[in-house]
Coordinates of C-alpha atoms in Angstrom, one line a residue:
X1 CA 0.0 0.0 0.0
X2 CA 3.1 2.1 0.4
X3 CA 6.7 2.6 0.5
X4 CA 7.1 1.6 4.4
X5 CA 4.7 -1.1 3.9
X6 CA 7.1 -2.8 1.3
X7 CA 10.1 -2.6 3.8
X8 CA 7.6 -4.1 6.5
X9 CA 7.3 -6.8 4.1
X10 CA 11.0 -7.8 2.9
X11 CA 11.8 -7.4 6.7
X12 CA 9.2 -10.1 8.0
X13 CA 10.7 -12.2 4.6
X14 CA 14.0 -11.5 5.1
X15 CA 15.3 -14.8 6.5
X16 CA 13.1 -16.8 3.5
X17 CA 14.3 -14.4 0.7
X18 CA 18.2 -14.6 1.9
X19 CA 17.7 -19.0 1.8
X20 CA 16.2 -18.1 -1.4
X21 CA 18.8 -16.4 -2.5
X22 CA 22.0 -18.1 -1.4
X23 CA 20.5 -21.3 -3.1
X24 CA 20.1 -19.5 -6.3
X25 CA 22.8 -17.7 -7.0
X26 CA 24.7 -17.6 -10.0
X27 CA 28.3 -19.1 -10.3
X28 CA 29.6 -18.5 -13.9
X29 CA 29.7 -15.7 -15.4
X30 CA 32.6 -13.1 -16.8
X31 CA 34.8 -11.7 -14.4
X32 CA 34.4 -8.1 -16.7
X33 CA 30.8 -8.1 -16.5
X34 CA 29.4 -5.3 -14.0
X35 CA 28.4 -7.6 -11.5
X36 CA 32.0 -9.0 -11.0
X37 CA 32.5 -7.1 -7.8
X38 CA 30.1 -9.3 -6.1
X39 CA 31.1 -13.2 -7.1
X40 CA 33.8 -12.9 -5.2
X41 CA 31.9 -12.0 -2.4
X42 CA 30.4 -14.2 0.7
X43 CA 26.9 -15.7 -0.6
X44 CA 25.5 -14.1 2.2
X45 CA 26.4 -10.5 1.3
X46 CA 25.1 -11.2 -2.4
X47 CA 22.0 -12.6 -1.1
X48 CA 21.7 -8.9 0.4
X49 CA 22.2 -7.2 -2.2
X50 CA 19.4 -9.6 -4.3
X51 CA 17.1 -8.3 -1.4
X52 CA 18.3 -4.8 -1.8
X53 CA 17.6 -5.0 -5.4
X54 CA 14.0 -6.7 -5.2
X55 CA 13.1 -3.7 -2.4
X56 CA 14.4 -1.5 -5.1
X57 CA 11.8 -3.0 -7.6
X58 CA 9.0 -3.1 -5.9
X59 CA 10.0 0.6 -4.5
X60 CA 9.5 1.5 -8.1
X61 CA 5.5 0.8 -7.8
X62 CA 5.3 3.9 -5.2
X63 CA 8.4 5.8 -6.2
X64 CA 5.7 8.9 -7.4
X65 CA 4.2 11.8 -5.6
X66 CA 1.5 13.5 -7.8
X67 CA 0.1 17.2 -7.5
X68 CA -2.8 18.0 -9.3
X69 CA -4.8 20.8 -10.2
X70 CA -8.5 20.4 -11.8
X71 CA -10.1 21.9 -14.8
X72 CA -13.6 22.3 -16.2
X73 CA -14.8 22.2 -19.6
X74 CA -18.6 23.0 -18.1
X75 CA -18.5 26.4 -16.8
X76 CA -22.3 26.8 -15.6
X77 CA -23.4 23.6 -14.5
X78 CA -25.2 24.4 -11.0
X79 CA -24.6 21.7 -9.3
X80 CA -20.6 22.8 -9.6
X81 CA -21.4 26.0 -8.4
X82 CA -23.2 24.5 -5.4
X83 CA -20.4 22.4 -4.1
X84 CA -17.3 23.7 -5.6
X85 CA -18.3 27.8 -5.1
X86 CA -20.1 27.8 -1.6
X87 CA -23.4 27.9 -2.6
X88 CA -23.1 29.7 -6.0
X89 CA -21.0 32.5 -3.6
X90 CA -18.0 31.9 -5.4
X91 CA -15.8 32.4 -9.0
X92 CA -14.4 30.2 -11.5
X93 CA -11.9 31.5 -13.7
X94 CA -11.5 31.1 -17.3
X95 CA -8.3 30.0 -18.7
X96 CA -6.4 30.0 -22.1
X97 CA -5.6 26.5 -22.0
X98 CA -3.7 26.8 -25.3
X99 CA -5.2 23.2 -27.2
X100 CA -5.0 22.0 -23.5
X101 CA -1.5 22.8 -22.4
X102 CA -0.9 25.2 -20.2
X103 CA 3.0 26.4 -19.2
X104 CA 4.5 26.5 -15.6
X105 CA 7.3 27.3 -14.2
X106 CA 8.5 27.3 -10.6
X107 CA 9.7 30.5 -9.4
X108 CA 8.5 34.0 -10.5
X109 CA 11.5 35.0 -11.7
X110 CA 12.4 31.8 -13.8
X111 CA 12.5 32.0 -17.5
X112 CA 12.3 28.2 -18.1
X113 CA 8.7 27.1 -18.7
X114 CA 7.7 23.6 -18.4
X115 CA 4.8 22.9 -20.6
X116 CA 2.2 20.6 -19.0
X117 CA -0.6 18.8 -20.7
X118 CA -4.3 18.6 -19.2
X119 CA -5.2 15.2 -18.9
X120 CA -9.0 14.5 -19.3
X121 CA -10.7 12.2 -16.9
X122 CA -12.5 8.8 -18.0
X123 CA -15.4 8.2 -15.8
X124 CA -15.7 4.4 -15.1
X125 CA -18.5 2.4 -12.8
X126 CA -15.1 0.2 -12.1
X127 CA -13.1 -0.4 -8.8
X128 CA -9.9 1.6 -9.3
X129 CA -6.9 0.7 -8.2
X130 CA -3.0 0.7 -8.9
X131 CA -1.2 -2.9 -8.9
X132 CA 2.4 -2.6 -7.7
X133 CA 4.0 -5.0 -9.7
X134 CA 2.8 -3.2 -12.9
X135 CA 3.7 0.3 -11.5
X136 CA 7.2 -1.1 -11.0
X137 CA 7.6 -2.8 -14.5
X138 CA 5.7 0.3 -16.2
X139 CA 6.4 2.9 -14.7
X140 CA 4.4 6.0 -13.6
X141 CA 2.2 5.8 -17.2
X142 CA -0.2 2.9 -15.2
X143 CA -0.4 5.3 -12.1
X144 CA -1.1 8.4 -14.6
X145 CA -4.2 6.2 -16.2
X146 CA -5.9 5.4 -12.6
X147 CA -5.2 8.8 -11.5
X148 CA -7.5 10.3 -14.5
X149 CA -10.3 7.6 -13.4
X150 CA -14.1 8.9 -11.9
X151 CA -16.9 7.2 -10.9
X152 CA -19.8 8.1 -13.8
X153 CA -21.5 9.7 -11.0
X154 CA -19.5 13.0 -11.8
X155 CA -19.6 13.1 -15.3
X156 CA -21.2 16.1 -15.4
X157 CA -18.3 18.0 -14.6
X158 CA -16.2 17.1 -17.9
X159 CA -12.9 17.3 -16.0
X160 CA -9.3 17.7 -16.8
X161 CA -6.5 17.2 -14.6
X162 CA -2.4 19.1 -14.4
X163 CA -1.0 16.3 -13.1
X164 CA 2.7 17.4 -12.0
X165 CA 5.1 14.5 -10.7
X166 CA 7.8 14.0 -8.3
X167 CA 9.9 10.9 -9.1
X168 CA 12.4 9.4 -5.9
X169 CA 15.0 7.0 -7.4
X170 CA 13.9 3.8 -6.2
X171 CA 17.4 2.3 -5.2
X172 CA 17.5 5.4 -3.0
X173 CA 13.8 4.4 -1.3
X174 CA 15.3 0.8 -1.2
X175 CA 18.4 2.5 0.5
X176 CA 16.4 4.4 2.7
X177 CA 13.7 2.7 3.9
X178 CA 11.4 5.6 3.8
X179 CA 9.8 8.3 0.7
X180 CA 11.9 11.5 1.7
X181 CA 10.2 14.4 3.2
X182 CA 9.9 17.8 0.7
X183 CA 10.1 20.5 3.2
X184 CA 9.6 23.1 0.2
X185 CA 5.3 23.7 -1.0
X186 CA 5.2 22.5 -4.4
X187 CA 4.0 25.9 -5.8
X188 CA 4.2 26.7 -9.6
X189 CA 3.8 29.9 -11.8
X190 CA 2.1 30.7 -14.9
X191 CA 1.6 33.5 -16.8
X192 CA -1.4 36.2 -15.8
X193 CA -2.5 36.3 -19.3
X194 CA -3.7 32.7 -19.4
X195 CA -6.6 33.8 -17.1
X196 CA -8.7 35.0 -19.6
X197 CA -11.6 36.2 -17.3
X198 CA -13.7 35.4 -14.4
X199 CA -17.5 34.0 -14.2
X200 CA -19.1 35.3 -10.9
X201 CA -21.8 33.0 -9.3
X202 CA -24.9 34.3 -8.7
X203 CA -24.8 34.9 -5.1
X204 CA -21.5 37.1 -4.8
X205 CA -21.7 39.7 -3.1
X206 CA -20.0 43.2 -4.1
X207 CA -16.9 43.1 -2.0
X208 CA -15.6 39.8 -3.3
X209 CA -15.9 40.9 -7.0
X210 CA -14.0 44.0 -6.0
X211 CA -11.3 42.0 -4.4
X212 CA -11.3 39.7 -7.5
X213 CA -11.3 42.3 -10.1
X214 CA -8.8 44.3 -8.5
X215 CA -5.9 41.2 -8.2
X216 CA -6.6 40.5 -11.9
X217 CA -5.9 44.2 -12.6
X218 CA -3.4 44.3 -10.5
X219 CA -1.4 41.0 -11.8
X220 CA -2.5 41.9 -15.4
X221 CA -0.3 45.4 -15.1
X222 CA 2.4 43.1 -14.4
X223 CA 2.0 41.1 -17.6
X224 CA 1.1 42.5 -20.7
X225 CA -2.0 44.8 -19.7
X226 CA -4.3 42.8 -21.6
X227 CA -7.8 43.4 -20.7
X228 CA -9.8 40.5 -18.7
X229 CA -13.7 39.4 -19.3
X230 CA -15.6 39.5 -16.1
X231 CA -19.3 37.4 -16.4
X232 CA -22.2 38.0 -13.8
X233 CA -24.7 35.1 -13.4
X234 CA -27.9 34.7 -12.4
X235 CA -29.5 31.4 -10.5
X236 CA -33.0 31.0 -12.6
X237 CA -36.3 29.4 -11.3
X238 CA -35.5 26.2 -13.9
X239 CA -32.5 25.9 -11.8
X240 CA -30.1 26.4 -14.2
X241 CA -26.8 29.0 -14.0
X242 CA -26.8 31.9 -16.7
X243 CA -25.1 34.5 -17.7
X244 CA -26.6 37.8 -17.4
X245 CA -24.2 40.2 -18.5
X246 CA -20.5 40.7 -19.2
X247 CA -17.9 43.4 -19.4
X248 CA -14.2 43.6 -20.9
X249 CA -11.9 45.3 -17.8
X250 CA -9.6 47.5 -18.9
X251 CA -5.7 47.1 -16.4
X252 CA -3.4 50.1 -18.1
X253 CA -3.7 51.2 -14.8
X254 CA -4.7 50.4 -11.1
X255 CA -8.1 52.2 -11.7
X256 CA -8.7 51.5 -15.2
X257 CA -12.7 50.8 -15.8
X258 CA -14.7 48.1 -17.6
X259 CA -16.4 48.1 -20.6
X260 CA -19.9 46.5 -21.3
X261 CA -21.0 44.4 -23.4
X262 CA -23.7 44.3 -25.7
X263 CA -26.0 41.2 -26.0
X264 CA -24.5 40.5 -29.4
X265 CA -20.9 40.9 -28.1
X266 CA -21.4 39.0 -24.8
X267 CA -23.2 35.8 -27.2
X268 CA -20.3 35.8 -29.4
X269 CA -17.5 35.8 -26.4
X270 CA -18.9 33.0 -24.8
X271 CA -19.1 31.2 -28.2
X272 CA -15.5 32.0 -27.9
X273 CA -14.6 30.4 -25.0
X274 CA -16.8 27.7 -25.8
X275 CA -19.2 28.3 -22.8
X276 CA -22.9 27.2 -23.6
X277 CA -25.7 28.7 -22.0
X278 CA -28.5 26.6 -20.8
X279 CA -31.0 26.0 -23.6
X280 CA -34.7 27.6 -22.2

């Protein structure tokens, strides 16, 4: 289930593995090959290091630590809004996800940009689960494919997941005896612009749209000054989210304005961004 659980395992073996082992091992063999160091060697040390390289291999199946972020290709679907936003109190924000990619990079001030793909989720009415052996023979693709799994119940929210990935060497683990700890917050950067507005739900209230709109401006003068879209919503009695109304805001400076937009504008924007209001 875990890196410590493997050690528990080999430990409570040990004794079985090591017979195994010594009775097994290999007596020929060139004297150049890489593995001459150790036929010279007592049988009982090689029989170590055969248990230090099966800990290693199984080490391999939970040798990952994932991070992940999660996306929406449904903007307006209440029943989001109801869990995700506090009651429809909330904002999502709309991003450029450039043909579902998006860059990062880890420190402000970096100029090297790791480009990350969006992963979308399969949603499966199957138990989901992560064999070890494969994970060690495979590799981090077979934990990837289970990580991107849902239960159909939440299909409704057509996600996609940033996964970002921390690998430990697993001869290190096997070394070890224990996944390291990363002191450090895995925090990564990308650039303002890919926000390309905000959707308000339909119960915020006036002070956090100020405090929203003002750290978009405020980030926006940092990078670029391109204007954002801001979109108001409205909760109707069919129970259905909609947009009411929509402005572009302007961010040349700290008090720049907004600037509405007309029915036909707003209809084409959100055809845009691909987000569908709720047929009536």
């Amino acid at each position: 289930k875990s890196t410590e659980s493997i050690f528990e395992v080999i430990r409570k073996k040990e004794h079985e593995l090591a017979t195994i082992f010594t009775s097994s091992l290999w007596q020929g063999g060139d004297k150049e090959s890489n593995f001459a160091f150790t036929q010279d060697s007592p049988a009982e040390t090689r029989a170590k290091i055969c248990i230090l390289t099966l800990t290693a291999l199984l080490s391999g199946g939970h040798n990952h630590t994932f991070y992940s972020v999660s996306f929406s290709k449904q903007a307006l679907e209440p029943k989001m809004w109801a869990h995700y936003a506090d009651g429809f109190k909330g904002c999502a924000l709309i991003y450029d996800d450039h043909e579902e990619k998006i860059d990062l990079h880890a420190h402000p001030n970096s100029t090297q940009w790791a480009t990350h793909q969006l992963l979308p989720v399969t949603y499966l009415d199957s138990e989901k689960s992560i064999p070890i052996l494969k994970s060690a023979t495979d590799g981090v693709a077979t934990k990837i494919f289970s990580l991107v799994q849902k239960n159909s119940f939440w299909d409704y929210e057509q996600e996609s997941r940033l996964l970002i990935t921390k690998t430990d060497d697993p001869r290190f683990l096997a070394m070890q005896g224990k996944v390291p700890d990363l002191p450090m917050q895995r925090i990564f950067h990308h650039n303002y612009t890919a926000i390309k507005g905000v959707i308000f739900g339909p119960r915020c209230n006036a002070d956090y749209k100020n405090k929203i709109l003002s750290a978009l401006r405020h980030n926006r003068l940092h990078a670029g000054r391109e204007k954002f879209l801001a979109l108001n919503t409205e909760l109707t009695s069919r129970g259905t989210v909609e947009v009411a109304d929509g402005a572009d805001y302007l961010c040349d400076r700290i008090t720049d304005g907004s600037s509405p937009l007309s029915d036909a504008d707003l209809k084409n924007r959100l055809n845009v961004l691909n987000i569908d209001q709720p047929s009536k």
